[in-house]
Short mmCIF file of C-alpha atoms in Angstrom, two decimals:
data_model
loop_
_atom_site.label_atom_id
_atom_site.label_comp_id
_atom_site.label_asym_id
_atom_site.label_seq_id
_atom_site.Cartn_x
_atom_site.Cartn_y
_atom_site.Cartn_z
CA UNK A 1 109.87 175.98 25.50
CA UNK A 2 113.62 176.70 25.32
CA UNK A 3 115.77 176.05 28.48
CA UNK A 4 119.52 176.20 29.06
CA UNK A 5 120.02 172.46 29.32
CA UNK A 6 118.86 172.06 25.75
CA UNK A 7 122.23 173.72 24.72
CA UNK A 8 125.23 171.36 24.26
CA UNK A 9 128.01 171.87 26.56
CA UNK A 10 129.89 173.62 23.87
CA UNK A 11 127.03 176.04 23.25
CA UNK A 12 126.77 176.76 26.89
CA UNK A 13 130.39 177.62 27.02
CA UNK A 14 129.93 180.05 24.15
CA UNK A 15 127.01 181.70 25.96
CA UNK A 16 129.25 181.98 28.98
CA UNK A 17 132.00 183.39 27.01
CA UNK A 18 129.72 186.10 25.44
CA UNK A 19 128.24 187.02 28.75
CA UNK A 20 124.74 185.92 27.80
CA UNK A 21 124.55 183.81 30.98
CA UNK A 22 126.69 183.70 34.12
CA UNK A 23 128.17 180.73 35.80
CA UNK A 24 125.83 181.13 38.70
CA UNK A 25 122.80 181.35 36.43
CA UNK A 26 123.73 178.05 34.66
CA UNK A 27 124.53 176.23 38.06
CA UNK A 28 121.15 177.30 39.54
CA UNK A 29 119.50 175.97 36.45
CA UNK A 30 120.96 172.49 36.79
CA UNK A 31 120.60 172.60 40.57
CA UNK A 32 116.85 173.44 40.18
CA UNK A 33 116.51 170.39 37.80
CA UNK A 34 118.23 168.03 40.29
CA UNK A 35 115.99 169.13 43.02
CA UNK A 36 112.80 168.55 40.89
CA UNK A 37 113.75 165.48 39.02
CA UNK A 38 116.60 163.29 40.74
CA UNK A 39 114.23 161.82 43.42
CA UNK A 40 112.95 159.37 40.77
CA UNK A 41 116.20 158.96 38.95
CA UNK A 42 118.99 158.31 41.38
CA UNK A 43 121.54 160.17 39.44
CA UNK A 44 123.26 161.79 42.52
CA UNK A 45 124.45 160.53 45.93
CA UNK A 46 125.37 163.86 47.32
CA UNK A 47 124.44 167.36 45.94
CA UNK A 48 126.83 170.32 47.05
CA UNK A 49 124.46 173.32 46.14
CA UNK A 50 125.78 175.89 48.20
CA UNK A 51 129.38 174.97 47.45
CA UNK A 52 128.69 174.92 43.77
CA UNK A 53 127.07 178.26 44.04
CA UNK A 54 130.02 179.75 45.73
CA UNK A 55 132.46 178.54 43.29
CA UNK A 56 130.16 179.84 40.45
CA UNK A 57 130.07 183.29 42.02
CA UNK A 58 133.79 183.33 42.48
CA UNK A 59 134.20 182.32 38.56
CA UNK A 60 131.81 185.07 37.59
CA UNK A 61 133.68 187.53 39.60
CA UNK A 62 137.08 186.93 38.10
CA UNK A 63 136.25 185.58 34.70
CA UNK A 64 139.00 183.54 32.90
CA UNK A 65 137.68 182.69 29.67
CA UNK A 66 140.91 180.82 28.58
CA UNK A 67 139.73 177.90 30.75
CA UNK A 68 138.33 175.22 28.59
CA UNK A 69 135.51 174.42 30.87
CA UNK A 70 134.85 177.80 32.61
CA UNK A 71 131.69 177.77 34.45
CA UNK A 72 130.40 174.55 33.00
CA UNK A 73 128.62 172.21 35.71
CA UNK A 74 129.62 168.48 35.94
CA UNK A 75 129.50 165.81 38.83
CA UNK A 76 132.18 163.79 40.28
CA UNK A 77 131.71 160.12 40.22
CA UNK A 78 131.30 158.81 43.67
CA UNK A 79 134.42 156.68 43.32
CA UNK A 80 136.45 160.05 43.01
CA UNK A 81 137.56 161.74 46.27
CA UNK A 82 136.79 165.46 46.58
CA UNK A 83 138.36 167.19 49.67
CA UNK A 84 135.60 168.02 52.11
CA UNK A 85 132.71 166.23 50.31
CA UNK A 86 131.12 163.01 51.20
CA UNK A 87 132.53 160.30 49.27
CA UNK A 88 131.04 156.72 49.71
CA UNK A 89 132.49 154.73 47.10
CA UNK A 90 129.00 153.12 46.54
CA UNK A 91 129.55 151.24 50.02
CA UNK A 92 127.97 151.40 53.49
CA UNK A 93 131.50 151.07 54.77
CA UNK A 94 132.15 154.66 53.70
CA UNK A 95 128.64 156.12 54.07
CA UNK A 96 129.90 159.20 55.99
CA UNK A 97 133.43 159.28 54.78
CA UNK A 98 134.73 162.89 54.03
CA UNK A 99 138.16 162.89 52.43
CA UNK A 100 140.85 165.37 53.20
CA UNK A 101 142.39 165.32 49.75
CA UNK A 102 141.01 165.42 46.19
CA UNK A 103 141.87 162.80 43.50
CA UNK A 104 143.98 164.26 40.53
CA UNK A 105 141.12 164.00 37.91
CA UNK A 106 138.98 166.11 40.23
CA UNK A 107 141.83 168.73 40.49
CA UNK A 108 142.20 168.64 36.67
CA UNK A 109 138.63 169.48 36.11
CA UNK A 110 138.56 172.17 38.66
CA UNK A 111 141.58 173.62 37.14
CA UNK A 112 139.82 173.85 33.73
CA UNK A 113 137.21 176.03 35.37
CA UNK A 114 134.26 173.58 35.87
CA UNK A 115 131.93 173.47 38.75
CA UNK A 116 131.13 170.30 40.64
CA UNK A 117 127.45 169.96 41.62
CA UNK A 118 127.98 166.85 43.65
CA UNK A 119 128.71 163.18 43.47
CA UNK A 120 127.09 160.81 40.88
CA UNK A 121 125.79 157.42 41.70
CA UNK A 122 128.01 154.45 41.52
CA UNK A 123 127.87 150.79 42.69
CA UNK A 124 129.93 149.40 45.62
CA UNK A 125 133.74 150.11 44.74
CA UNK A 126 132.71 150.26 40.96
CA UNK A 127 132.86 146.52 40.76
CA UNK A 128 129.56 145.60 39.03
CA UNK A 129 128.23 146.80 35.66
CA UNK A 130 124.95 147.98 37.23
CA UNK A 131 124.38 150.71 39.60
CA UNK A 132 122.23 149.45 42.58
CA UNK A 133 124.11 149.72 45.73
CA UNK A 134 122.77 149.63 49.46
CA UNK A 135 124.14 153.11 50.11
CA UNK A 136 121.65 154.91 47.65
CA UNK A 137 118.76 154.31 45.53
CA UNK A 138 119.35 152.71 42.24
CA UNK A 139 120.43 154.72 39.13
CA UNK A 140 117.20 154.39 36.86
CA UNK A 141 117.32 154.68 33.16
CA UNK A 142 115.45 158.01 32.27
CA UNK A 143 113.95 156.32 29.09
CA UNK A 144 112.39 153.45 31.27
CA UNK A 145 112.68 153.87 34.93
CA UNK A 146 111.91 150.26 35.63
CA UNK A 147 115.27 149.54 34.09
CA UNK A 148 118.84 150.29 35.22
CA UNK A 149 121.20 152.63 33.83
CA UNK A 150 124.13 150.19 33.69
CA UNK A 151 127.45 150.75 35.57
CA UNK A 152 129.59 151.63 37.18
CA UNK A 153 129.16 155.19 35.86
CA UNK A 154 125.37 154.76 36.04
CA UNK A 155 124.59 157.98 37.94
CA UNK A 156 126.72 160.14 35.54
CA UNK A 157 125.01 158.69 32.62
CA UNK A 158 121.45 159.33 34.17
CA UNK A 159 122.34 162.86 35.09
CA UNK A 160 123.52 163.71 31.44
CA UNK A 161 120.75 161.82 29.71
CA UNK A 162 118.00 163.55 31.77
CA UNK A 163 119.66 167.01 31.46
CA UNK A 164 120.83 167.39 34.87
CA UNK A 165 124.32 167.84 33.62
CA UNK A 166 125.73 168.92 30.33
CA UNK A 167 128.28 166.21 30.48
CA UNK A 168 130.20 163.97 33.18
CA UNK A 169 133.30 162.23 33.78
CA UNK A 170 133.27 158.40 34.35
CA UNK A 171 135.76 155.59 34.90
CA UNK A 172 135.88 152.45 32.84
CA UNK A 173 137.57 149.14 34.14
CA UNK A 174 135.58 146.72 32.17
CA UNK A 175 132.98 148.97 30.28
CA UNK A 176 131.78 151.32 33.06
CA UNK A 177 131.63 154.41 30.89
CA UNK A 178 130.33 152.58 27.64
CA UNK A 179 127.72 150.40 29.32
CA UNK A 180 125.79 153.19 30.88
CA UNK A 181 126.16 155.32 27.85
CA UNK A 182 124.65 152.62 25.62
CA UNK A 183 121.83 152.15 28.13
CA UNK A 184 120.89 155.75 28.28
CA UNK A 185 121.46 156.95 24.80
CA UNK A 186 124.78 158.81 25.32
CA UNK A 187 128.21 158.96 23.77
CA UNK A 188 130.77 157.36 26.06
CA UNK A 189 134.50 157.20 25.27
CA UNK A 190 137.20 155.00 26.98
CA UNK A 191 140.46 156.24 25.90
CA UNK A 192 143.81 154.33 25.28
CA UNK A 193 145.66 153.08 28.20
CA UNK A 194 148.27 155.76 29.07
CA UNK A 195 146.53 158.63 27.44
CA UNK A 196 144.96 160.49 30.43
CA UNK A 197 147.60 161.46 32.93
CA UNK A 198 145.31 161.44 35.89
CA UNK A 199 144.15 158.02 35.15
CA UNK A 200 146.63 156.22 32.76
CA UNK A 201 145.62 152.65 33.98
CA UNK A 202 149.33 151.85 34.14
CA UNK A 203 149.20 151.74 37.89
CA UNK A 204 146.17 149.43 37.94
CA UNK A 205 145.98 145.77 37.96
CA UNK A 206 146.14 144.57 34.55
CA UNK A 207 146.03 148.07 33.33
CA UNK A 208 142.23 148.10 33.24
CA UNK A 209 140.81 151.31 34.74
CA UNK A 210 140.97 154.67 32.78
CA UNK A 211 138.75 157.70 33.12
CA UNK A 212 136.52 158.99 30.25
CA UNK A 213 133.67 161.12 29.14
CA UNK A 214 130.06 160.79 28.84
CA UNK A 215 128.10 163.35 26.75
CA UNK A 216 125.04 163.70 24.57
CA UNK A 217 127.22 164.68 21.57
CA UNK A 218 130.50 163.61 20.10
CA UNK A 219 131.83 167.18 20.31
CA UNK A 220 131.02 167.46 23.94
CA UNK A 221 132.78 164.11 24.71
CA UNK A 222 135.79 165.41 22.83
CA UNK A 223 135.79 168.67 24.73
CA UNK A 224 135.86 166.83 28.14
CA UNK A 225 138.39 164.34 26.95
CA UNK A 226 140.73 166.94 25.74
CA UNK A 227 140.63 168.52 29.23
CA UNK A 228 141.28 165.30 30.92
CA UNK A 229 144.32 164.64 28.49
CA UNK A 230 145.74 168.14 29.02
CA UNK A 231 148.98 169.37 27.32
CA UNK A 232 151.71 167.84 29.62
CA UNK A 233 152.85 164.20 29.15
CA UNK A 234 152.15 162.05 32.16
CA UNK A 235 154.93 161.14 34.58
CA UNK A 236 155.50 157.63 33.08
CA UNK A 237 158.13 156.21 30.65
CA UNK A 238 155.05 154.63 28.60
CA UNK A 239 152.65 156.91 26.78
CA UNK A 240 149.69 156.06 24.34
CA UNK A 241 150.35 157.13 20.79
CA UNK A 242 148.84 160.62 19.80
CA UNK A 243 147.54 161.84 16.55
CA UNK A 244 149.24 164.92 15.11
CA UNK A 245 146.02 167.01 14.50
CA UNK A 246 146.11 168.89 17.84
CA UNK A 247 143.11 168.80 20.07
CA UNK A 248 140.83 165.75 19.68
CA UNK A 249 137.82 168.29 19.32
CA UNK A 250 139.32 169.04 15.92
CA UNK A 251 138.45 165.50 14.72
CA UNK A 252 134.94 165.65 16.47
CA UNK A 253 134.06 168.95 14.78
CA UNK A 254 135.49 168.14 11.41
CA UNK A 255 134.18 164.51 11.23
CA UNK A 256 136.20 163.78 8.06
CA UNK A 257 137.74 160.68 6.48
CA UNK A 258 136.88 157.29 4.94
CA UNK A 259 137.93 154.29 7.01
CA UNK A 260 138.05 150.56 6.72
CA UNK A 261 135.82 149.11 9.54
CA UNK A 262 135.95 145.61 10.81
CA UNK A 263 132.66 144.20 12.14
CA UNK A 264 132.46 141.25 14.53
CA UNK A 265 129.65 139.87 16.97
CA UNK A 266 132.00 137.47 18.57
CA UNK A 267 133.52 138.00 21.92
CA UNK A 268 136.11 136.18 24.09
CA UNK A 269 133.44 135.06 26.56
CA UNK A 270 131.73 132.88 24.00
CA UNK A 271 133.85 129.80 24.98
CA UNK A 272 132.77 129.84 28.51
CA UNK A 273 129.31 131.55 28.52
CA UNK A 274 126.08 131.26 26.68
CA UNK A 275 126.21 134.58 24.71
CA UNK A 276 123.18 135.76 22.80
CA UNK A 277 122.98 138.85 20.86
CA UNK A 278 119.50 140.13 21.16
CA UNK A 279 117.30 141.22 18.11
CA UNK A 280 117.53 144.84 19.39
CA UNK A 281 121.23 144.77 19.60
CA UNK A 282 121.39 143.22 16.15
CA UNK A 283 118.97 145.99 14.84
CA UNK A 284 121.21 148.64 16.13
CA UNK A 285 124.25 147.21 14.54
CA UNK A 286 122.52 146.79 11.16
CA UNK A 287 121.51 150.48 11.31
CA UNK A 288 125.04 151.48 12.05
CA UNK A 289 126.43 149.40 9.14
CA UNK A 290 123.78 151.06 6.94
CA UNK A 291 124.88 154.43 7.79
CA UNK A 292 128.60 153.51 7.58
CA UNK A 293 127.95 152.26 4.06
CA UNK A 294 126.15 155.44 3.03
CA UNK A 295 129.01 157.63 4.27
CA UNK A 296 131.42 155.48 2.20
CA UNK A 297 133.32 153.43 4.85
CA UNK A 298 134.30 149.81 3.96
CA UNK A 299 132.73 147.28 6.37
CA UNK A 300 134.37 143.79 6.68
CA UNK A 301 132.78 141.26 8.79
CA UNK A 302 135.20 138.83 10.77
CA UNK A 303 135.30 136.53 13.92
CA UNK A 304 137.61 136.76 16.87
CA UNK A 305 140.10 134.13 17.35
CA UNK A 306 138.75 131.61 20.03
CA UNK A 307 140.04 132.29 23.48
CA UNK A 308 139.50 129.55 25.99
CA UNK A 309 141.72 131.15 28.68
CA UNK A 310 140.31 134.57 28.71
CA UNK A 311 137.20 134.25 30.88
CA UNK A 312 139.19 132.40 33.64
CA UNK A 313 141.95 134.93 33.52
CA UNK A 314 139.53 137.93 33.76
CA UNK A 315 137.67 136.39 36.62
CA UNK A 316 140.81 136.06 38.60
CA UNK A 317 141.88 139.62 37.91
CA UNK A 318 138.43 140.99 38.92
CA UNK A 319 138.51 139.03 42.20
CA UNK A 320 142.10 139.80 42.84
CA UNK A 321 141.20 143.56 42.35
CA UNK A 322 138.75 143.44 45.15
CA UNK A 323 141.22 141.86 47.58
CA UNK A 324 142.67 145.35 48.74
CA UNK A 325 139.20 146.64 49.72
CA UNK A 326 139.78 147.88 53.45
CA UNK A 327 137.35 145.58 55.04
CA UNK A 328 138.21 142.99 57.77
CA UNK A 329 136.46 141.38 60.62
CA UNK A 330 133.14 142.86 61.24
CA UNK A 331 133.48 145.28 58.37
CA UNK A 332 133.12 142.45 55.90
CA UNK A 333 129.40 142.26 57.13
CA UNK A 334 128.95 145.90 55.77
CA UNK A 335 129.84 144.75 52.29
CA UNK A 336 127.15 143.74 49.73
CA UNK A 337 127.07 139.95 48.99
CA UNK A 338 128.76 140.17 45.65
CA UNK A 339 131.55 142.47 46.91
CA UNK A 340 132.23 140.21 49.83
CA UNK A 341 132.44 137.07 47.59
CA UNK A 342 134.88 139.04 45.51
CA UNK A 343 137.00 140.13 48.45
CA UNK A 344 137.14 136.65 49.88
CA UNK A 345 137.89 134.94 46.53
CA UNK A 346 140.49 137.74 45.72
CA UNK A 347 142.34 137.21 49.03
CA UNK A 348 142.53 133.52 48.21
CA UNK A 349 144.36 134.14 44.95
CA UNK A 350 148.00 133.11 45.07
CA UNK A 351 150.97 134.79 43.46
CA UNK A 352 151.32 132.05 40.95
CA UNK A 353 147.66 132.21 39.97
CA UNK A 354 147.73 135.94 39.67
CA UNK A 355 150.92 135.92 37.60
CA UNK A 356 149.39 133.42 35.25
CA UNK A 357 146.30 135.51 34.75
CA UNK A 358 148.43 138.61 34.07
CA UNK A 359 150.40 136.65 31.52
CA UNK A 360 147.30 135.26 29.90
CA UNK A 361 145.68 138.68 29.48
CA UNK A 362 148.99 140.07 28.24
CA UNK A 363 149.02 137.65 25.41
CA UNK A 364 145.44 138.36 24.82
CA UNK A 365 146.16 141.93 24.30
CA UNK A 366 148.91 141.39 21.67
CA UNK A 367 146.55 138.89 19.93
CA UNK A 368 143.58 141.48 19.71
CA UNK A 369 145.78 144.10 18.42
CA UNK A 370 147.39 141.76 15.76
CA UNK A 371 143.52 140.66 14.81
CA UNK A 372 142.57 144.47 14.50
CA UNK A 373 145.50 145.60 12.65
CA UNK A 374 144.11 145.71 9.15
CA UNK A 375 141.28 147.74 10.34
CA UNK A 376 140.88 151.50 11.27
CA UNK A 377 138.24 150.77 13.60
CA UNK A 378 136.12 147.63 14.74
CA UNK A 379 132.43 147.68 15.24
CA UNK A 380 130.64 145.55 17.63
CA UNK A 381 127.26 145.82 19.56
CA UNK A 382 127.59 147.93 22.70
CA UNK A 383 125.48 145.60 24.86
CA UNK A 384 124.07 142.27 23.97
CA UNK A 385 120.68 142.84 25.59
CA UNK A 386 118.50 145.86 25.96
CA UNK A 387 118.80 147.56 29.44
CA UNK A 388 118.10 145.12 32.25
CA UNK A 389 115.22 145.59 34.94
CA UNK A 390 116.11 147.03 38.37
CA UNK A 391 116.79 144.00 40.66
CA UNK A 392 117.49 141.67 37.71
CA UNK A 393 120.94 140.57 38.98
CA UNK A 394 120.69 138.22 41.92
CA UNK A 395 122.45 139.50 45.11
CA UNK A 396 122.87 136.18 46.85
CA UNK A 397 124.16 134.08 43.99
CA UNK A 398 127.66 135.59 42.98
CA UNK A 399 128.26 133.06 40.20
CA UNK A 400 124.84 133.75 38.52
CA UNK A 401 125.31 137.49 39.11
CA UNK A 402 128.82 137.31 37.37
CA UNK A 403 127.37 135.14 34.39
CA UNK A 404 124.34 137.72 33.89
CA UNK A 405 126.84 140.65 33.81
CA UNK A 406 128.80 138.71 31.07
CA UNK A 407 125.73 137.92 29.16
CA UNK A 408 124.65 141.64 29.24
CA UNK A 409 128.19 143.23 28.49
CA UNK A 410 130.26 140.51 26.53
CA UNK A 411 131.88 143.31 24.22
CA UNK A 412 133.36 145.61 26.77
CA UNK A 413 135.90 144.22 29.02
CA UNK A 414 138.23 142.82 26.42
CA UNK A 415 138.73 146.43 25.31
CA UNK A 416 140.18 147.29 28.68
CA UNK A 417 142.40 144.25 28.57
CA UNK A 418 143.78 145.21 25.30
CA UNK A 419 144.22 148.89 26.27
CA UNK A 420 142.42 150.09 23.24
CA UNK A 421 140.14 153.29 22.86
CA UNK A 422 136.55 152.52 22.36
CA UNK A 423 133.39 154.84 21.80
CA UNK A 424 129.88 153.97 22.25
CA UNK A 425 127.34 155.77 19.80
CA UNK A 426 123.64 155.82 20.41
CA UNK A 427 122.44 154.82 16.96
CA UNK A 428 119.17 153.30 17.61
CA UNK A 429 116.07 152.84 19.85
CA UNK A 430 114.03 149.87 20.41
CA UNK A 431 110.20 149.59 19.63
CA UNK A 432 109.69 150.72 23.24
CA UNK A 433 111.94 153.83 22.68
CA UNK A 434 114.81 152.61 24.71
CA UNK A 435 118.31 153.44 23.36
CA UNK A 436 120.55 150.92 21.87
CA UNK A 437 124.07 151.69 20.90
CA UNK A 438 127.11 150.33 19.19
CA UNK A 439 130.68 150.31 19.92
CA UNK A 440 133.58 151.20 17.78
CA UNK A 441 137.06 150.20 18.76
CA UNK A 442 140.10 152.00 17.59
CA UNK A 443 143.76 151.30 17.24
CA UNK A 444 146.14 152.44 20.21
CA UNK A 445 145.79 156.21 20.17
CA UNK A 446 143.08 156.08 17.55
CA UNK A 447 140.55 158.35 19.36
CA UNK A 448 140.63 160.71 16.40
CA UNK A 449 139.25 158.16 14.10
CA UNK A 450 136.58 157.06 16.52
CA UNK A 451 135.55 160.74 16.99
CA UNK A 452 135.42 161.40 13.23
CA UNK A 453 133.32 158.40 12.44
CA UNK A 454 131.03 159.34 15.54
CA UNK A 455 130.66 162.92 14.26
CA UNK A 456 129.64 161.57 10.76
CA UNK A 457 127.03 159.25 12.27
CA UNK A 458 125.79 161.86 14.49
CA UNK A 459 125.22 164.33 11.54
CA UNK A 460 123.02 161.56 9.92
CA UNK A 461 121.21 160.21 12.75
CA UNK A 462 120.78 163.18 14.95
CA UNK A 463 120.75 161.29 18.13
CA UNK A 464 121.33 164.53 20.16
CA UNK A 465 117.53 165.28 19.43
CA UNK A 466 116.31 162.18 21.31
CA UNK A 467 115.41 162.89 24.88
CA UNK A 468 113.78 161.06 27.90
CA UNK A 469 110.50 162.19 29.31
CA UNK A 470 112.25 164.31 31.93
CA UNK A 471 113.86 166.48 29.55
#
């Protein structure tokens, strides 16, 4: 039986534009699904049903169909502040916090006519690559609820994959959009550093964190990304390169071009950790290569230059980034063990050590861009392993916890360090029916190439027709 969530976000907007449904009808449809299904999934931390209905009524009463997201539902990641709405940052320390002002990205999406249905689940301060906090139930993979959805945008991914939202914004500081997208069978895109004005990354330590879209289709991801980018340049002197083809949605819709694609299964973590690419990840990579060959792209295998210093420098930045968490004295006891370890380690990092780590990662960025220069895009596994069981990460052994995160996600953080765009594409499923994706990394400002290749593979594989049992 047909239901509204079976439509893509673009198709839903078309229905709204033609008056076949109203914003309130669409919002009610998704709120009903959240009420019925989310108890076993953990996609949302807070649902703002009446607030969403009130906004949908207002949008329907004064239609402005020039707005790119007019009437489309979404969810704010619980690391983004929305004025008047409980925002926990995934932590017991902020379990009842209600901000007075909204973050810029929230205002951008509101300004485009979208309707927030609440706050999607995230781990404590977005630090881990899994979404299992002490302030909310874990975000469970809809394809296998015994496994996790990844993180830190785990709740957003669960909501989109299970049909509780048409698409959702996430944020990505080490893979936090791409990891959950790969685990739950979605398209997830991390933009070039400096591209999205409301989250350039330029004001973050080492320039790691940027917002990005999660969606079921390449076109929907491009639609949301275009709104995030907007038309005005950001108030920075440095800006990411832009292609000259107008909206990125144009590249996603056309899906044109033949490109030179590099292929690597090496990572900068290889020197310091035991990294194994699973049979499932290798099978997904082989499937992607087969389709790329069929489309006419040239694929060339290569290995990254060895980097003995990367692991230590990234650890230092990860720890230093937690130092500013507002917890002192008794408040430290409210933090989860991993977060407290990071805070305490981070506050012990001296200026000399921090400066050295930043210099190392800056040199690594230049090295990666030089190594990738001869390719239009570089293909890697999205994850080294299939989705991990809930509770797999030890909570009382931070070193082992960190090592396991690296072993699960060795191909994502170095893209943040280098500031490059990357897209995860859900090309495959395991024998058990769990999604496995691949990652394509672009040149600076090369989102158009990633979306074009993604659209070509989507037309061949038709991953948008795969759905979990809750669908």
